[in-house]
Short mmCIF file of N, CA and C in Angstrom, two decimals:
data_model
loop_
_atom_site.label_atom_id
_atom_site.label_comp_id
_atom_site.label_asym_id
_atom_site.label_seq_id
_atom_site.Cartn_x
_atom_site.Cartn_y
_atom_site.Cartn_z
N MET A 1386 0.83 -1.19 0.00
CA MET A 1386 0.00 0.00 0.00
C MET A 1386 0.88 1.26 0.00
N GLU A 1387 1.97 1.23 0.76
CA GLU A 1387 2.84 2.39 0.84
C GLU A 1387 3.49 2.69 -0.51
N GLU A 1388 3.88 1.64 -1.24
CA GLU A 1388 4.47 1.83 -2.57
C GLU A 1388 3.47 2.49 -3.50
N PHE A 1389 2.23 2.02 -3.46
CA PHE A 1389 1.19 2.58 -4.31
C PHE A 1389 1.00 4.07 -4.00
N MET A 1390 0.92 4.40 -2.73
CA MET A 1390 0.70 5.78 -2.32
C MET A 1390 1.86 6.69 -2.76
N GLN A 1391 3.07 6.19 -2.68
CA GLN A 1391 4.21 6.99 -3.12
C GLN A 1391 4.13 7.28 -4.62
N CYS A 1392 3.80 6.26 -5.39
CA CYS A 1392 3.67 6.44 -6.84
C CYS A 1392 2.50 7.38 -7.16
N TYR A 1393 1.41 7.20 -6.47
CA TYR A 1393 0.20 7.98 -6.71
C TYR A 1393 0.41 9.45 -6.38
N GLU A 1394 1.05 9.74 -5.26
CA GLU A 1394 1.26 11.12 -4.85
C GLU A 1394 2.07 11.91 -5.87
N LYS A 1395 2.95 11.23 -6.57
CA LYS A 1395 3.79 11.91 -7.56
C LYS A 1395 2.98 12.37 -8.77
N ILE A 1396 1.93 11.64 -9.11
CA ILE A 1396 1.23 11.95 -10.36
C ILE A 1396 -0.20 12.46 -10.17
N TYR A 1397 -0.66 12.62 -8.92
CA TYR A 1397 -2.04 13.05 -8.73
C TYR A 1397 -2.39 14.32 -9.49
N PRO A 1398 -1.57 15.39 -9.43
CA PRO A 1398 -1.95 16.60 -10.17
C PRO A 1398 -2.12 16.34 -11.67
N GLN A 1399 -1.27 15.50 -12.23
CA GLN A 1399 -1.37 15.18 -13.66
C GLN A 1399 -2.64 14.39 -13.93
N LEU A 1400 -3.01 13.50 -13.03
CA LEU A 1400 -4.23 12.71 -13.20
C LEU A 1400 -5.44 13.63 -13.23
N TYR A 1401 -5.52 14.50 -12.25
CA TYR A 1401 -6.68 15.40 -12.18
C TYR A 1401 -6.72 16.31 -13.41
N ARG A 1402 -5.57 16.88 -13.78
CA ARG A 1402 -5.53 17.77 -14.94
C ARG A 1402 -5.97 17.04 -16.21
N THR A 1403 -5.51 15.82 -16.38
CA THR A 1403 -5.88 15.04 -17.56
C THR A 1403 -7.37 14.75 -17.57
N ALA A 1404 -7.92 14.34 -16.42
CA ALA A 1404 -9.35 14.06 -16.34
C ALA A 1404 -10.16 15.31 -16.63
N TRP A 1405 -9.71 16.45 -16.11
CA TRP A 1405 -10.44 17.68 -16.36
C TRP A 1405 -10.39 18.07 -17.84
N LEU A 1406 -9.25 17.84 -18.48
CA LEU A 1406 -9.15 18.15 -19.91
C LEU A 1406 -10.10 17.29 -20.73
N TYR A 1407 -10.26 16.04 -20.34
CA TYR A 1407 -11.20 15.17 -21.04
C TYR A 1407 -12.64 15.58 -20.77
N LEU A 1408 -12.97 15.79 -19.52
CA LEU A 1408 -14.37 15.88 -19.11
C LEU A 1408 -14.90 17.31 -18.94
N GLN A 1409 -14.00 18.27 -18.74
CA GLN A 1409 -14.38 19.67 -18.59
C GLN A 1409 -15.41 19.89 -17.47
N ASN A 1410 -15.28 19.11 -16.42
CA ASN A 1410 -16.20 19.22 -15.30
C ASN A 1410 -15.46 18.77 -14.05
N ARG A 1411 -15.41 19.64 -13.04
CA ARG A 1411 -14.61 19.37 -11.84
C ARG A 1411 -15.06 18.10 -11.12
N GLN A 1412 -16.36 17.96 -10.88
CA GLN A 1412 -16.86 16.81 -10.14
C GLN A 1412 -16.64 15.51 -10.92
N GLU A 1413 -16.91 15.56 -12.21
CA GLU A 1413 -16.71 14.37 -13.03
C GLU A 1413 -15.23 13.98 -13.07
N ALA A 1414 -14.36 14.98 -13.16
CA ALA A 1414 -12.92 14.71 -13.18
C ALA A 1414 -12.48 14.07 -11.87
N GLU A 1415 -12.96 14.62 -10.76
CA GLU A 1415 -12.61 14.05 -9.46
C GLU A 1415 -13.11 12.61 -9.33
N ASP A 1416 -14.35 12.37 -9.78
CA ASP A 1416 -14.91 11.02 -9.72
C ASP A 1416 -14.13 10.06 -10.61
N ALA A 1417 -13.75 10.53 -11.80
CA ALA A 1417 -12.99 9.67 -12.72
C ALA A 1417 -11.64 9.31 -12.12
N VAL A 1418 -10.96 10.28 -11.51
CA VAL A 1418 -9.67 10.00 -10.88
C VAL A 1418 -9.85 9.01 -9.74
N GLN A 1419 -10.88 9.23 -8.93
CA GLN A 1419 -11.13 8.34 -7.80
C GLN A 1419 -11.38 6.90 -8.28
N ASP A 1420 -12.21 6.75 -9.31
CA ASP A 1420 -12.49 5.41 -9.84
C ASP A 1420 -11.24 4.78 -10.44
N ALA A 1421 -10.44 5.58 -11.14
CA ALA A 1421 -9.22 5.06 -11.75
C ALA A 1421 -8.22 4.63 -10.67
N VAL A 1422 -8.12 5.40 -9.60
CA VAL A 1422 -7.20 5.06 -8.51
C VAL A 1422 -7.64 3.77 -7.84
N LEU A 1423 -8.92 3.63 -7.63
CA LEU A 1423 -9.44 2.40 -7.02
C LEU A 1423 -9.11 1.19 -7.90
N THR A 1424 -9.34 1.32 -9.19
CA THR A 1424 -9.03 0.23 -10.12
C THR A 1424 -7.53 -0.08 -10.10
N ALA A 1425 -6.71 0.96 -10.13
CA ALA A 1425 -5.25 0.77 -10.12
C ALA A 1425 -4.79 0.12 -8.82
N TYR A 1426 -5.36 0.54 -7.72
CA TYR A 1426 -4.99 -0.03 -6.43
C TYR A 1426 -5.30 -1.53 -6.38
N GLU A 1427 -6.47 -1.88 -6.91
CA GLU A 1427 -6.87 -3.29 -6.91
C GLU A 1427 -5.97 -4.14 -7.81
N LYS A 1428 -5.39 -3.53 -8.85
CA LYS A 1428 -4.57 -4.28 -9.81
C LYS A 1428 -3.09 -3.94 -9.72
N PHE A 1429 -2.70 -3.22 -8.68
CA PHE A 1429 -1.32 -2.78 -8.53
C PHE A 1429 -0.33 -3.96 -8.53
N TYR A 1430 -0.75 -5.06 -8.00
CA TYR A 1430 0.12 -6.24 -7.95
C TYR A 1430 0.48 -6.75 -9.35
N GLN A 1431 -0.32 -6.41 -10.37
CA GLN A 1431 -0.06 -6.85 -11.73
C GLN A 1431 1.03 -6.03 -12.42
N LEU A 1432 1.30 -4.83 -11.90
CA LEU A 1432 2.31 -3.96 -12.50
C LEU A 1432 3.70 -4.48 -12.14
N LYS A 1433 4.43 -4.90 -13.16
CA LYS A 1433 5.74 -5.49 -12.93
C LYS A 1433 6.84 -4.44 -12.76
N ASP A 1434 6.75 -3.35 -13.51
CA ASP A 1434 7.77 -2.31 -13.48
C ASP A 1434 7.15 -1.03 -12.93
N GLN A 1435 7.50 -0.67 -11.72
CA GLN A 1435 6.91 0.51 -11.09
C GLN A 1435 7.34 1.81 -11.75
N GLU A 1436 8.38 1.76 -12.56
CA GLU A 1436 8.79 2.94 -13.31
C GLU A 1436 7.71 3.35 -14.32
N LYS A 1437 6.89 2.39 -14.71
CA LYS A 1437 5.84 2.65 -15.70
C LYS A 1437 4.48 2.91 -15.04
N PHE A 1438 4.50 3.20 -13.75
CA PHE A 1438 3.25 3.46 -13.03
C PHE A 1438 2.48 4.62 -13.65
N GLY A 1439 3.18 5.72 -13.98
CA GLY A 1439 2.53 6.90 -14.54
C GLY A 1439 1.74 6.61 -15.81
N PRO A 1440 2.37 6.06 -16.83
CA PRO A 1440 1.63 5.76 -18.07
C PRO A 1440 0.53 4.72 -17.85
N TRP A 1441 0.81 3.74 -17.01
CA TRP A 1441 -0.20 2.70 -16.70
C TRP A 1441 -1.42 3.35 -16.06
N MET A 1442 -1.18 4.22 -15.12
CA MET A 1442 -2.26 4.92 -14.43
C MET A 1442 -3.01 5.83 -15.39
N MET A 1443 -2.28 6.51 -16.28
CA MET A 1443 -2.91 7.40 -17.26
C MET A 1443 -3.82 6.61 -18.20
N GLN A 1444 -3.40 5.41 -18.56
CA GLN A 1444 -4.23 4.59 -19.44
C GLN A 1444 -5.51 4.17 -18.73
N ILE A 1445 -5.41 3.81 -17.47
CA ILE A 1445 -6.60 3.46 -16.70
C ILE A 1445 -7.53 4.67 -16.61
N LEU A 1446 -6.96 5.85 -16.35
CA LEU A 1446 -7.75 7.07 -16.26
C LEU A 1446 -8.41 7.40 -17.60
N ALA A 1447 -7.65 7.27 -18.68
CA ALA A 1447 -8.21 7.55 -20.01
C ALA A 1447 -9.39 6.64 -20.30
N ASN A 1448 -9.27 5.37 -19.96
CA ASN A 1448 -10.38 4.44 -20.16
C ASN A 1448 -11.58 4.83 -19.31
N GLN A 1449 -11.34 5.26 -18.09
CA GLN A 1449 -12.41 5.68 -17.20
C GLN A 1449 -13.12 6.92 -17.77
N CYS A 1450 -12.36 7.88 -18.26
CA CYS A 1450 -12.94 9.09 -18.85
C CYS A 1450 -13.74 8.74 -20.10
N LYS A 1451 -13.22 7.84 -20.89
CA LYS A 1451 -13.92 7.43 -22.11
C LYS A 1451 -15.27 6.80 -21.77
N ARG A 1452 -15.30 5.95 -20.74
CA ARG A 1452 -16.58 5.35 -20.32
C ARG A 1452 -17.56 6.41 -19.85
N ARG A 1453 -17.07 7.39 -19.11
CA ARG A 1453 -17.95 8.46 -18.63
C ARG A 1453 -18.49 9.28 -19.80
N MET A 1454 -17.65 9.57 -20.77
CA MET A 1454 -18.10 10.34 -21.92
C MET A 1454 -19.14 9.57 -22.73
N LYS A 1455 -18.96 8.26 -22.86
CA LYS A 1455 -19.95 7.46 -23.57
C LYS A 1455 -21.30 7.54 -22.88
N ARG A 1456 -21.28 7.51 -21.54
CA ARG A 1456 -22.53 7.61 -20.78
C ARG A 1456 -23.20 8.95 -21.02
N TRP A 1457 -22.41 10.02 -21.12
CA TRP A 1457 -22.97 11.35 -21.37
C TRP A 1457 -23.73 11.38 -22.68
N PHE A 1458 -23.13 10.80 -23.70
CA PHE A 1458 -23.73 10.88 -25.01
C PHE A 1458 -24.95 9.98 -25.14
N ARG A 1459 -25.10 9.03 -24.24
CA ARG A 1459 -26.28 8.17 -24.24
C ARG A 1459 -27.44 8.77 -23.49
N LYS A 1460 -27.13 9.66 -22.54
CA LYS A 1460 -28.18 10.25 -21.71
C LYS A 1460 -28.98 11.27 -22.52
N GLU A 1461 -30.26 11.29 -22.25
CA GLU A 1461 -31.11 12.34 -22.80
C GLU A 1461 -31.60 13.15 -21.63
N GLU A 1462 -31.30 14.44 -21.62
CA GLU A 1462 -31.68 15.29 -20.51
C GLU A 1462 -32.94 16.06 -20.87
N ASP A 1463 -33.79 16.22 -19.89
CA ASP A 1463 -34.97 17.05 -20.04
C ASP A 1463 -34.50 18.50 -19.94
N ILE A 1464 -34.80 19.30 -20.94
CA ILE A 1464 -34.31 20.67 -21.01
C ILE A 1464 -34.79 21.49 -19.81
N GLU A 1465 -35.91 21.13 -19.23
CA GLU A 1465 -36.45 21.86 -18.08
C GLU A 1465 -35.63 21.63 -16.82
N GLU A 1466 -34.87 20.55 -16.76
CA GLU A 1466 -34.12 20.21 -15.56
C GLU A 1466 -32.71 20.77 -15.56
N ILE A 1467 -32.38 21.55 -16.57
CA ILE A 1467 -31.03 22.09 -16.67
C ILE A 1467 -30.85 23.20 -15.64
N SER A 1468 -29.79 23.11 -14.85
CA SER A 1468 -29.52 24.11 -13.80
C SER A 1468 -29.02 25.41 -14.42
N GLN A 1469 -28.97 26.45 -13.60
CA GLN A 1469 -28.49 27.75 -14.07
C GLN A 1469 -27.04 27.67 -14.57
N SER A 1470 -26.21 26.95 -13.85
CA SER A 1470 -24.80 26.86 -14.28
C SER A 1470 -24.69 26.13 -15.62
N GLN A 1471 -25.53 25.13 -15.81
CA GLN A 1471 -25.51 24.43 -17.09
C GLN A 1471 -26.04 25.33 -18.20
N LYS A 1472 -27.00 26.20 -17.89
CA LYS A 1472 -27.50 27.13 -18.90
C LYS A 1472 -26.39 28.06 -19.36
N ARG A 1473 -25.58 28.52 -18.41
CA ARG A 1473 -24.46 29.39 -18.78
C ARG A 1473 -23.47 28.66 -19.67
N SER A 1474 -23.20 27.40 -19.34
CA SER A 1474 -22.24 26.66 -20.15
C SER A 1474 -22.81 26.33 -21.53
N LEU A 1475 -24.13 26.23 -21.63
CA LEU A 1475 -24.73 25.99 -22.94
C LEU A 1475 -24.59 27.21 -23.84
N SER A 1476 -24.44 28.38 -23.25
CA SER A 1476 -24.26 29.58 -24.07
C SER A 1476 -22.90 29.58 -24.77
N LYS A 1477 -22.03 28.71 -24.33
CA LYS A 1477 -20.72 28.59 -24.97
C LYS A 1477 -20.72 27.40 -25.92
N GLU A 1478 -21.73 27.31 -26.75
CA GLU A 1478 -21.88 26.15 -27.63
C GLU A 1478 -20.69 25.94 -28.56
N GLU A 1479 -20.13 27.04 -29.05
CA GLU A 1479 -19.00 26.90 -29.96
C GLU A 1479 -17.81 26.26 -29.26
N ASP A 1480 -17.53 26.72 -28.02
CA ASP A 1480 -16.43 26.13 -27.26
C ASP A 1480 -16.70 24.65 -27.00
N PHE A 1481 -17.92 24.34 -26.63
CA PHE A 1481 -18.28 22.96 -26.35
C PHE A 1481 -18.16 22.12 -27.62
N ALA A 1482 -18.63 22.67 -28.74
CA ALA A 1482 -18.57 21.94 -30.00
C ALA A 1482 -17.12 21.66 -30.39
N MET A 1483 -16.26 22.64 -30.22
CA MET A 1483 -14.85 22.45 -30.57
C MET A 1483 -14.21 21.44 -29.63
N ALA A 1484 -14.47 21.57 -28.33
CA ALA A 1484 -13.90 20.62 -27.37
C ALA A 1484 -14.40 19.21 -27.67
N SER A 1485 -15.65 19.09 -28.01
CA SER A 1485 -16.23 17.79 -28.33
C SER A 1485 -15.60 17.21 -29.59
N ALA A 1486 -15.40 18.07 -30.59
CA ALA A 1486 -14.77 17.62 -31.84
C ALA A 1486 -13.34 17.18 -31.60
N VAL A 1487 -12.61 17.92 -30.78
CA VAL A 1487 -11.22 17.56 -30.48
C VAL A 1487 -11.18 16.23 -29.74
N ARG A 1488 -12.09 16.06 -28.76
CA ARG A 1488 -12.15 14.78 -28.04
C ARG A 1488 -12.43 13.62 -28.99
N GLN A 1489 -13.40 13.83 -29.87
CA GLN A 1489 -13.77 12.76 -30.80
C GLN A 1489 -12.59 12.40 -31.70
N VAL A 1490 -11.92 13.40 -32.23
CA VAL A 1490 -10.77 13.16 -33.11
C VAL A 1490 -9.64 12.49 -32.31
N PHE A 1491 -9.46 12.92 -31.06
CA PHE A 1491 -8.44 12.32 -30.21
C PHE A 1491 -8.71 10.83 -30.05
N TRP A 1492 -9.97 10.45 -29.80
CA TRP A 1492 -10.30 9.04 -29.59
C TRP A 1492 -10.25 8.22 -30.88
N GLU A 1493 -10.21 8.88 -32.03
CA GLU A 1493 -10.08 8.18 -33.30
C GLU A 1493 -8.63 7.80 -33.60
N LEU A 1494 -7.70 8.39 -32.87
CA LEU A 1494 -6.29 8.03 -33.05
C LEU A 1494 -6.07 6.59 -32.59
N GLU A 1495 -4.99 5.99 -33.07
CA GLU A 1495 -4.64 4.66 -32.61
C GLU A 1495 -4.24 4.75 -31.13
N LYS A 1496 -4.33 3.64 -30.44
CA LYS A 1496 -4.07 3.61 -29.00
C LYS A 1496 -2.71 4.20 -28.64
N GLU A 1497 -1.68 3.79 -29.35
CA GLU A 1497 -0.33 4.28 -29.06
C GLU A 1497 -0.23 5.78 -29.32
N GLU A 1498 -0.84 6.25 -30.40
CA GLU A 1498 -0.82 7.68 -30.71
C GLU A 1498 -1.52 8.47 -29.61
N ARG A 1499 -2.67 7.96 -29.14
CA ARG A 1499 -3.40 8.64 -28.05
C ARG A 1499 -2.54 8.73 -26.80
N LEU A 1500 -1.86 7.64 -26.49
CA LEU A 1500 -1.02 7.62 -25.29
C LEU A 1500 0.11 8.63 -25.42
N ILE A 1501 0.75 8.69 -26.58
CA ILE A 1501 1.86 9.62 -26.79
C ILE A 1501 1.37 11.07 -26.69
N VAL A 1502 0.26 11.38 -27.34
CA VAL A 1502 -0.29 12.74 -27.29
C VAL A 1502 -0.69 13.09 -25.86
N ALA A 1503 -1.36 12.18 -25.17
CA ALA A 1503 -1.79 12.45 -23.80
C ALA A 1503 -0.60 12.66 -22.88
N LEU A 1504 0.40 11.83 -22.98
CA LEU A 1504 1.58 11.97 -22.12
C LEU A 1504 2.30 13.29 -22.39
N SER A 1505 2.32 13.69 -23.64
CA SER A 1505 3.01 14.93 -23.98
C SER A 1505 2.19 16.16 -23.61
N LEU A 1506 0.96 16.23 -24.10
CA LEU A 1506 0.16 17.43 -23.89
C LEU A 1506 -0.43 17.54 -22.50
N PHE A 1507 -0.97 16.46 -21.98
CA PHE A 1507 -1.67 16.52 -20.71
C PHE A 1507 -0.73 16.39 -19.51
N CYS A 1508 0.34 15.65 -19.68
CA CYS A 1508 1.23 15.38 -18.54
C CYS A 1508 2.56 16.11 -18.63
N GLY A 1509 2.88 16.66 -19.79
CA GLY A 1509 4.09 17.44 -19.93
C GLY A 1509 5.37 16.64 -20.09
N TYR A 1510 5.27 15.35 -20.43
CA TYR A 1510 6.47 14.55 -20.64
C TYR A 1510 7.14 14.96 -21.94
N THR A 1511 8.47 14.90 -22.00
CA THR A 1511 9.20 15.17 -23.23
C THR A 1511 9.23 13.90 -24.08
N SER A 1512 9.64 14.03 -25.33
CA SER A 1512 9.69 12.85 -26.20
C SER A 1512 10.70 11.84 -25.67
N GLU A 1513 11.79 12.33 -25.06
CA GLU A 1513 12.78 11.41 -24.50
C GLU A 1513 12.19 10.63 -23.33
N GLU A 1514 11.43 11.31 -22.47
CA GLU A 1514 10.81 10.64 -21.33
C GLU A 1514 9.76 9.63 -21.78
N ILE A 1515 8.98 10.01 -22.78
CA ILE A 1515 7.97 9.09 -23.32
C ILE A 1515 8.65 7.88 -23.95
N ALA A 1516 9.76 8.13 -24.65
CA ALA A 1516 10.51 7.03 -25.26
C ALA A 1516 10.99 6.06 -24.19
N ASP A 1517 11.47 6.58 -23.06
CA ASP A 1517 11.91 5.72 -21.96
C ASP A 1517 10.73 4.94 -21.39
N ILE A 1518 9.60 5.59 -21.23
CA ILE A 1518 8.41 4.94 -20.67
C ILE A 1518 7.94 3.82 -21.57
N LEU A 1519 7.90 4.09 -22.88
CA LEU A 1519 7.37 3.12 -23.84
C LEU A 1519 8.45 2.21 -24.41
N ASP A 1520 9.68 2.41 -23.99
CA ASP A 1520 10.81 1.61 -24.46
C ASP A 1520 10.94 1.66 -25.98
N LYS A 1521 10.95 2.89 -26.51
CA LYS A 1521 11.09 3.11 -27.94
C LYS A 1521 12.12 4.21 -28.17
N ASN A 1522 12.55 4.36 -29.41
CA ASN A 1522 13.48 5.40 -29.79
C ASN A 1522 12.77 6.75 -29.70
N HIS A 1523 13.46 7.79 -29.20
CA HIS A 1523 12.79 9.08 -29.04
C HIS A 1523 12.45 9.73 -30.37
N SER A 1524 13.21 9.45 -31.42
CA SER A 1524 12.85 10.01 -32.73
C SER A 1524 11.57 9.35 -33.26
N THR A 1525 11.35 8.09 -32.94
CA THR A 1525 10.11 7.41 -33.32
C THR A 1525 8.93 8.06 -32.60
N ILE A 1526 9.11 8.37 -31.33
CA ILE A 1526 8.06 9.02 -30.55
C ILE A 1526 7.74 10.39 -31.13
N ARG A 1527 8.77 11.16 -31.47
CA ARG A 1527 8.53 12.49 -32.06
C ARG A 1527 7.77 12.38 -33.37
N SER A 1528 8.14 11.40 -34.21
CA SER A 1528 7.46 11.21 -35.49
C SER A 1528 6.01 10.84 -35.29
N LYS A 1529 5.76 9.89 -34.37
CA LYS A 1529 4.39 9.47 -34.12
C LYS A 1529 3.55 10.61 -33.53
N TYR A 1530 4.15 11.38 -32.68
CA TYR A 1530 3.47 12.53 -32.08
C TYR A 1530 3.09 13.54 -33.16
N ARG A 1531 4.05 13.87 -34.02
CA ARG A 1531 3.80 14.83 -35.09
C ARG A 1531 2.72 14.32 -36.04
N ARG A 1532 2.80 13.03 -36.42
CA ARG A 1532 1.79 12.45 -37.31
C ARG A 1532 0.41 12.44 -36.66
N ALA A 1533 0.36 12.15 -35.37
CA ALA A 1533 -0.93 12.13 -34.67
C ALA A 1533 -1.56 13.53 -34.66
N LEU A 1534 -0.75 14.54 -34.40
CA LEU A 1534 -1.27 15.91 -34.41
C LEU A 1534 -1.72 16.32 -35.81
N GLN A 1535 -0.98 15.88 -36.84
CA GLN A 1535 -1.38 16.18 -38.21
C GLN A 1535 -2.70 15.52 -38.55
N LYS A 1536 -2.88 14.27 -38.11
CA LYS A 1536 -4.14 13.57 -38.33
C LYS A 1536 -5.29 14.34 -37.68
N MET A 1537 -5.07 14.75 -36.45
CA MET A 1537 -6.11 15.47 -35.74
C MET A 1537 -6.43 16.78 -36.45
N ARG A 1538 -5.40 17.53 -36.84
CA ARG A 1538 -5.60 18.81 -37.51
C ARG A 1538 -6.38 18.62 -38.81
N LYS A 1539 -5.99 17.60 -39.57
CA LYS A 1539 -6.64 17.32 -40.85
C LYS A 1539 -8.12 17.01 -40.67
N LYS A 1540 -8.44 16.19 -39.67
CA LYS A 1540 -9.84 15.83 -39.42
C LYS A 1540 -10.65 17.00 -38.89
N LEU A 1541 -10.01 17.87 -38.15
CA LEU A 1541 -10.73 19.04 -37.61
C LEU A 1541 -10.97 20.10 -38.67
N GLU A 1542 -10.12 20.15 -39.69
CA GLU A 1542 -10.29 21.14 -40.76
C GLU A 1542 -11.46 20.81 -41.67
N VAL A 1543 -11.82 19.55 -41.77
CA VAL A 1543 -12.89 19.15 -42.69
C VAL A 1543 -14.22 19.62 -42.23
#
């Protein structure tokens, strides 16, 4: 338990920031992090290399956020039940539409590309650090990162 807590304390801010970037909602982000931590704690014994705790945890969190987003898109809300704060956020439809489009394009990337982009943009890892985490050449990571961003840009321009 102590090992898990030491690893977790190092990356908590990154976990929360990543969840918030996906979900754009403080409570949902906190819940997603909590659920991801619980899942990781239960499966911590399966992690063979504790140096890879950060990316492993980020992948669990990304999956948790993806499940939450799928639930959102399945729900149908009664317009009369929308709170005042939600009404204000609905006035920012363009921002929401762009964020939604970026999320959708992000999830269309291949798994490895998503992981590289998330580790770089959301967690601030350099290509060399990502290369060490994924046990790949750093020039390969830079190429995949650049191609992933180009794919996203191309799909968003259409």
